[in-house]
């Protein structure tokens, strides 16, 4: 019984510390608008892409919100709708390869083209 209780407490704590939880809280209003438009928070339409060794950076639009994700190399083009699994949010991320600093990048485990 003690192990189950500890596992539940650990799971709740982990969920509260998750970067996804932080972004969801930060963008609560945007997520409500997104739900109304029928596009989940972990999806977006590709506005632009940048390729770097091992990564594809994608600028996505989700209702009125624009944001960048970095996924393992993915074949994607402007206009595609992409669903992703978030891993970690980095603020003021400097990519030496691209010689660019992003205000915020969501590093994702995977990105799937839906159309």
JSON list of C-alpha atoms in Angstrom, two decimals:
[
{"chain": "A", "resi": 1, "resn": "UNK", "atom": "CA", "xyz": [0.00, 0.00, 0.00]},
{"chain": "A", "resi": 2, "resn": "UNK", "atom": "CA", "xyz": [2.86, 2.40, 0.83]},
{"chain": "A", "resi": 3, "resn": "UNK", "atom": "CA", "xyz": [4.43, 1.84, -2.58]},
{"chain": "A", "resi": 4, "resn": "UNK", "atom": "CA", "xyz": [1.18, 2.65, -4.39]},
{"chain": "A", "resi": 5, "resn": "UNK", "atom": "CA", "xyz": [0.78, 5.84, -2.38]},
{"chain": "A", "resi": 6, "resn": "UNK", "atom": "CA", "xyz": [4.36, 6.91, -3.10]},
{"chain": "A", "resi": 7, "resn": "UNK", "atom": "CA", "xyz": [3.93, 6.12, -6.79]},
{"chain": "A", "resi": 8, "resn": "UNK", "atom": "CA", "xyz": [0.77, 8.26, -6.93]},
{"chain": "A", "resi": 9, "resn": "UNK", "atom": "CA", "xyz": [2.45, 11.18, -5.14]},
{"chain": "A", "resi": 10, "resn": "UNK", "atom": "CA", "xyz": [5.47, 10.91, -7.44]},
{"chain": "A", "resi": 11, "resn": "UNK", "atom": "CA", "xyz": [3.24, 10.87, -10.54]},
{"chain": "A", "resi": 12, "resn": "UNK", "atom": "CA", "xyz": [1.30, 13.94, -9.43]},
{"chain": "A", "resi": 13, "resn": "UNK", "atom": "CA", "xyz": [4.53, 15.78, -8.59]},
{"chain": "A", "resi": 14, "resn": "UNK", "atom": "CA", "xyz": [6.04, 14.84, -11.93]},
{"chain": "A", "resi": 15, "resn": "UNK", "atom": "CA", "xyz": [2.94, 16.04, -13.77]},
{"chain": "A", "resi": 16, "resn": "UNK", "atom": "CA", "xyz": [3.04, 19.38, -11.94]},
{"chain": "A", "resi": 17, "resn": "UNK", "atom": "CA", "xyz": [6.71, 19.86, -12.83]},
{"chain": "A", "resi": 18, "resn": "UNK", "atom": "CA", "xyz": [6.22, 18.93, -16.48]},
{"chain": "A", "resi": 19, "resn": "UNK", "atom": "CA", "xyz": [7.12, 21.63, -19.06]},
{"chain": "A", "resi": 20, "resn": "UNK", "atom": "CA", "xyz": [3.80, 20.87, -20.76]},
{"chain": "A", "resi": 21, "resn": "UNK", "atom": "CA", "xyz": [1.99, 21.89, -17.56]},
{"chain": "A", "resi": 22, "resn": "UNK", "atom": "CA", "xyz": [3.97, 25.16, -17.43]},
{"chain": "A", "resi": 23, "resn": "UNK", "atom": "CA", "xyz": [3.15, 26.02, -21.04]},
{"chain": "A", "resi": 24, "resn": "UNK", "atom": "CA", "xyz": [-0.49, 25.08, -20.52]},
{"chain": "A", "resi": 25, "resn": "UNK", "atom": "CA", "xyz": [-0.75, 27.38, -17.51]},
{"chain": "A", "resi": 26, "resn": "UNK", "atom": "CA", "xyz": [1.10, 30.15, -19.35]},
{"chain": "A", "resi": 27, "resn": "UNK", "atom": "CA", "xyz": [-1.22, 29.94, -22.34]},
{"chain": "A", "resi": 28, "resn": "UNK", "atom": "CA", "xyz": [-4.52, 29.04, -20.69]},
{"chain": "A", "resi": 29, "resn": "UNK", "atom": "CA", "xyz": [-6.46, 31.63, -22.68]},
{"chain": "A", "resi": 30, "resn": "UNK", "atom": "CA", "xyz": [-4.87, 30.52, -25.96]},
{"chain": "A", "resi": 31, "resn": "UNK", "atom": "CA", "xyz": [-5.68, 26.88, -25.22]},
{"chain": "A", "resi": 32, "resn": "UNK", "atom": "CA", "xyz": [-9.33, 27.76, -24.65]},
{"chain": "A", "resi": 33, "resn": "UNK", "atom": "CA", "xyz": [-9.47, 29.51, -28.02]},
{"chain": "A", "resi": 34, "resn": "UNK", "atom": "CA", "xyz": [-7.67, 26.57, -29.59]},
{"chain": "A", "resi": 35, "resn": "UNK", "atom": "CA", "xyz": [-10.19, 24.08, -28.22]},
{"chain": "A", "resi": 36, "resn": "UNK", "atom": "CA", "xyz": [-12.99, 26.22, -29.62]},
{"chain": "A", "resi": 37, "resn": "UNK", "atom": "CA", "xyz": [-11.34, 26.19, -33.04]},
{"chain": "A", "resi": 38, "resn": "UNK", "atom": "CA", "xyz": [-10.98, 22.40, -32.92]},
{"chain": "A", "resi": 39, "resn": "UNK", "atom": "CA", "xyz": [-7.16, 22.27, -32.93]},
{"chain": "A", "resi": 40, "resn": "UNK", "atom": "CA", "xyz": [-5.48, 20.67, -29.88]},
{"chain": "A", "resi": 41, "resn": "UNK", "atom": "CA", "xyz": [-2.66, 22.53, -28.12]},
{"chain": "A", "resi": 42, "resn": "UNK", "atom": "CA", "xyz": [-0.13, 19.99, -29.42]},
{"chain": "A", "resi": 43, "resn": "UNK", "atom": "CA", "xyz": [-0.91, 20.69, -33.08]},
{"chain": "A", "resi": 44, "resn": "UNK", "atom": "CA", "xyz": [-0.23, 23.50, -35.48]},
{"chain": "A", "resi": 45, "resn": "UNK", "atom": "CA", "xyz": [0.00, 24.56, -39.10]},
{"chain": "A", "resi": 46, "resn": "UNK", "atom": "CA", "xyz": [3.55, 24.89, -40.43]},
{"chain": "A", "resi": 47, "resn": "UNK", "atom": "CA", "xyz": [4.45, 28.49, -41.29]},
{"chain": "A", "resi": 48, "resn": "UNK", "atom": "CA", "xyz": [8.18, 27.97, -41.91]},
{"chain": "A", "resi": 49, "resn": "UNK", "atom": "CA", "xyz": [10.95, 25.42, -41.39]},
{"chain": "A", "resi": 50, "resn": "UNK", "atom": "CA", "xyz": [14.68, 25.42, -40.73]},
{"chain": "A", "resi": 51, "resn": "UNK", "atom": "CA", "xyz": [16.85, 22.30, -40.97]},
{"chain": "A", "resi": 52, "resn": "UNK", "atom": "CA", "xyz": [19.87, 21.61, -38.78]},
{"chain": "A", "resi": 53, "resn": "UNK", "atom": "CA", "xyz": [21.84, 18.38, -38.30]},
{"chain": "A", "resi": 54, "resn": "UNK", "atom": "CA", "xyz": [19.48, 16.00, -36.49]},
{"chain": "A", "resi": 55, "resn": "UNK", "atom": "CA", "xyz": [16.64, 18.52, -36.10]},
{"chain": "A", "resi": 56, "resn": "UNK", "atom": "CA", "xyz": [13.88, 20.21, -38.03]},
{"chain": "A", "resi": 57, "resn": "UNK", "atom": "CA", "xyz": [12.77, 23.51, -36.53]},
{"chain": "A", "resi": 58, "resn": "UNK", "atom": "CA", "xyz": [9.16, 24.38, -37.37]},
{"chain": "A", "resi": 59, "resn": "UNK", "atom": "CA", "xyz": [7.30, 27.61, -36.81]},
{"chain": "A", "resi": 60, "resn": "UNK", "atom": "CA", "xyz": [3.70, 26.61, -36.12]},
{"chain": "A", "resi": 61, "resn": "UNK", "atom": "CA", "xyz": [0.44, 28.54, -35.85]},
{"chain": "A", "resi": 62, "resn": "UNK", "atom": "CA", "xyz": [-2.29, 27.31, -33.57]},
{"chain": "A", "resi": 63, "resn": "UNK", "atom": "CA", "xyz": [-5.36, 29.57, -33.79]},
{"chain": "A", "resi": 64, "resn": "UNK", "atom": "CA", "xyz": [-3.80, 32.97, -32.95]},
{"chain": "A", "resi": 65, "resn": "UNK", "atom": "CA", "xyz": [-0.61, 31.65, -31.29]},
{"chain": "A", "resi": 66, "resn": "UNK", "atom": "CA", "xyz": [2.68, 31.26, -33.16]},
{"chain": "A", "resi": 67, "resn": "UNK", "atom": "CA", "xyz": [5.51, 29.19, -31.71]},
{"chain": "A", "resi": 68, "resn": "UNK", "atom": "CA", "xyz": [8.60, 27.17, -32.65]},
{"chain": "A", "resi": 69, "resn": "UNK", "atom": "CA", "xyz": [9.22, 23.47, -32.09]},
{"chain": "A", "resi": 70, "resn": "UNK", "atom": "CA", "xyz": [12.38, 21.46, -32.71]},
{"chain": "A", "resi": 71, "resn": "UNK", "atom": "CA", "xyz": [11.78, 17.83, -33.70]},
{"chain": "A", "resi": 72, "resn": "UNK", "atom": "CA", "xyz": [14.02, 15.00, -34.83]},
{"chain": "A", "resi": 73, "resn": "UNK", "atom": "CA", "xyz": [14.60, 15.43, -38.57]},
{"chain": "A", "resi": 74, "resn": "UNK", "atom": "CA", "xyz": [11.14, 15.40, -40.17]},
{"chain": "A", "resi": 75, "resn": "UNK", "atom": "CA", "xyz": [9.98, 15.78, -43.77]},
{"chain": "A", "resi": 76, "resn": "UNK", "atom": "CA", "xyz": [7.51, 18.63, -43.57]},
{"chain": "A", "resi": 77, "resn": "UNK", "atom": "CA", "xyz": [6.47, 21.55, -45.77]},
{"chain": "A", "resi": 78, "resn": "UNK", "atom": "CA", "xyz": [4.77, 24.89, -45.26]},
{"chain": "A", "resi": 79, "resn": "UNK", "atom": "CA", "xyz": [1.02, 24.41, -44.91]},
{"chain": "A", "resi": 80, "resn": "UNK", "atom": "CA", "xyz": [1.22, 20.92, -43.35]},
{"chain": "A", "resi": 81, "resn": "UNK", "atom": "CA", "xyz": [-0.62, 20.29, -40.09]},
{"chain": "A", "resi": 82, "resn": "UNK", "atom": "CA", "xyz": [1.65, 18.74, -37.49]},
{"chain": "A", "resi": 83, "resn": "UNK", "atom": "CA", "xyz": [0.95, 16.98, -34.17]},
{"chain": "A", "resi": 84, "resn": "UNK", "atom": "CA", "xyz": [3.79, 16.72, -31.67]},
{"chain": "A", "resi": 85, "resn": "UNK", "atom": "CA", "xyz": [4.71, 15.18, -28.33]},
{"chain": "A", "resi": 86, "resn": "UNK", "atom": "CA", "xyz": [6.31, 17.81, -26.13]},
{"chain": "A", "resi": 87, "resn": "UNK", "atom": "CA", "xyz": [9.44, 17.05, -24.19]},
{"chain": "A", "resi": 88, "resn": "UNK", "atom": "CA", "xyz": [11.08, 20.27, -22.98]},
{"chain": "A", "resi": 89, "resn": "UNK", "atom": "CA", "xyz": [10.62, 24.04, -23.33]},
{"chain": "A", "resi": 90, "resn": "UNK", "atom": "CA", "xyz": [13.74, 26.19, -23.73]},
{"chain": "A", "resi": 91, "resn": "UNK", "atom": "CA", "xyz": [13.56, 29.97, -23.40]},
{"chain": "A", "resi": 92, "resn": "UNK", "atom": "CA", "xyz": [16.13, 32.24, -25.08]},
{"chain": "A", "resi": 93, "resn": "UNK", "atom": "CA", "xyz": [17.58, 29.20, -26.86]},
{"chain": "A", "resi": 94, "resn": "UNK", "atom": "CA", "xyz": [20.64, 29.97, -28.98]},
{"chain": "A", "resi": 95, "resn": "UNK", "atom": "CA", "xyz": [21.24, 27.62, -31.90]},
{"chain": "A", "resi": 96, "resn": "UNK", "atom": "CA", "xyz": [24.89, 27.97, -32.91]},
{"chain": "A", "resi": 97, "resn": "UNK", "atom": "CA", "xyz": [24.24, 25.86, -36.00]},
{"chain": "A", "resi": 98, "resn": "UNK", "atom": "CA", "xyz": [21.50, 28.19, -37.24]},
{"chain": "A", "resi": 99, "resn": "UNK", "atom": "CA", "xyz": [23.19, 31.30, -35.82]},
{"chain": "A", "resi": 100, "resn": "UNK", "atom": "CA", "xyz": [19.87, 32.31, -34.27]},
{"chain": "A", "resi": 101, "resn": "UNK", "atom": "CA", "xyz": [18.33, 32.85, -30.86]},
{"chain": "A", "resi": 102, "resn": "UNK", "atom": "CA", "xyz": [14.72, 31.75, -30.36]},
{"chain": "A", "resi": 103, "resn": "UNK", "atom": "CA", "xyz": [12.61, 33.44, -27.67]},
{"chain": "A", "resi": 104, "resn": "UNK", "atom": "CA", "xyz": [11.19, 30.00, -26.91]},
{"chain": "A", "resi": 105, "resn": "UNK", "atom": "CA", "xyz": [11.53, 26.58, -28.54]},
{"chain": "A", "resi": 106, "resn": "UNK", "atom": "CA", "xyz": [9.60, 23.46, -27.60]},
{"chain": "A", "resi": 107, "resn": "UNK", "atom": "CA", "xyz": [11.85, 20.43, -28.09]},
{"chain": "A", "resi": 108, "resn": "UNK", "atom": "CA", "xyz": [9.65, 17.48, -28.98]},
{"chain": "A", "resi": 109, "resn": "UNK", "atom": "CA", "xyz": [10.10, 13.72, -29.00]},
{"chain": "A", "resi": 110, "resn": "UNK", "atom": "CA", "xyz": [8.23, 13.31, -32.27]},
{"chain": "A", "resi": 111, "resn": "UNK", "atom": "CA", "xyz": [6.29, 15.26, -34.86]},
{"chain": "A", "resi": 112, "resn": "UNK", "atom": "CA", "xyz": [3.73, 13.70, -37.19]},
{"chain": "A", "resi": 113, "resn": "UNK", "atom": "CA", "xyz": [2.34, 15.29, -40.36]},
{"chain": "A", "resi": 114, "resn": "UNK", "atom": "CA", "xyz": [-1.45, 14.83, -40.29]},
{"chain": "A", "resi": 115, "resn": "UNK", "atom": "CA", "xyz": [-2.40, 15.64, -43.90]}
]
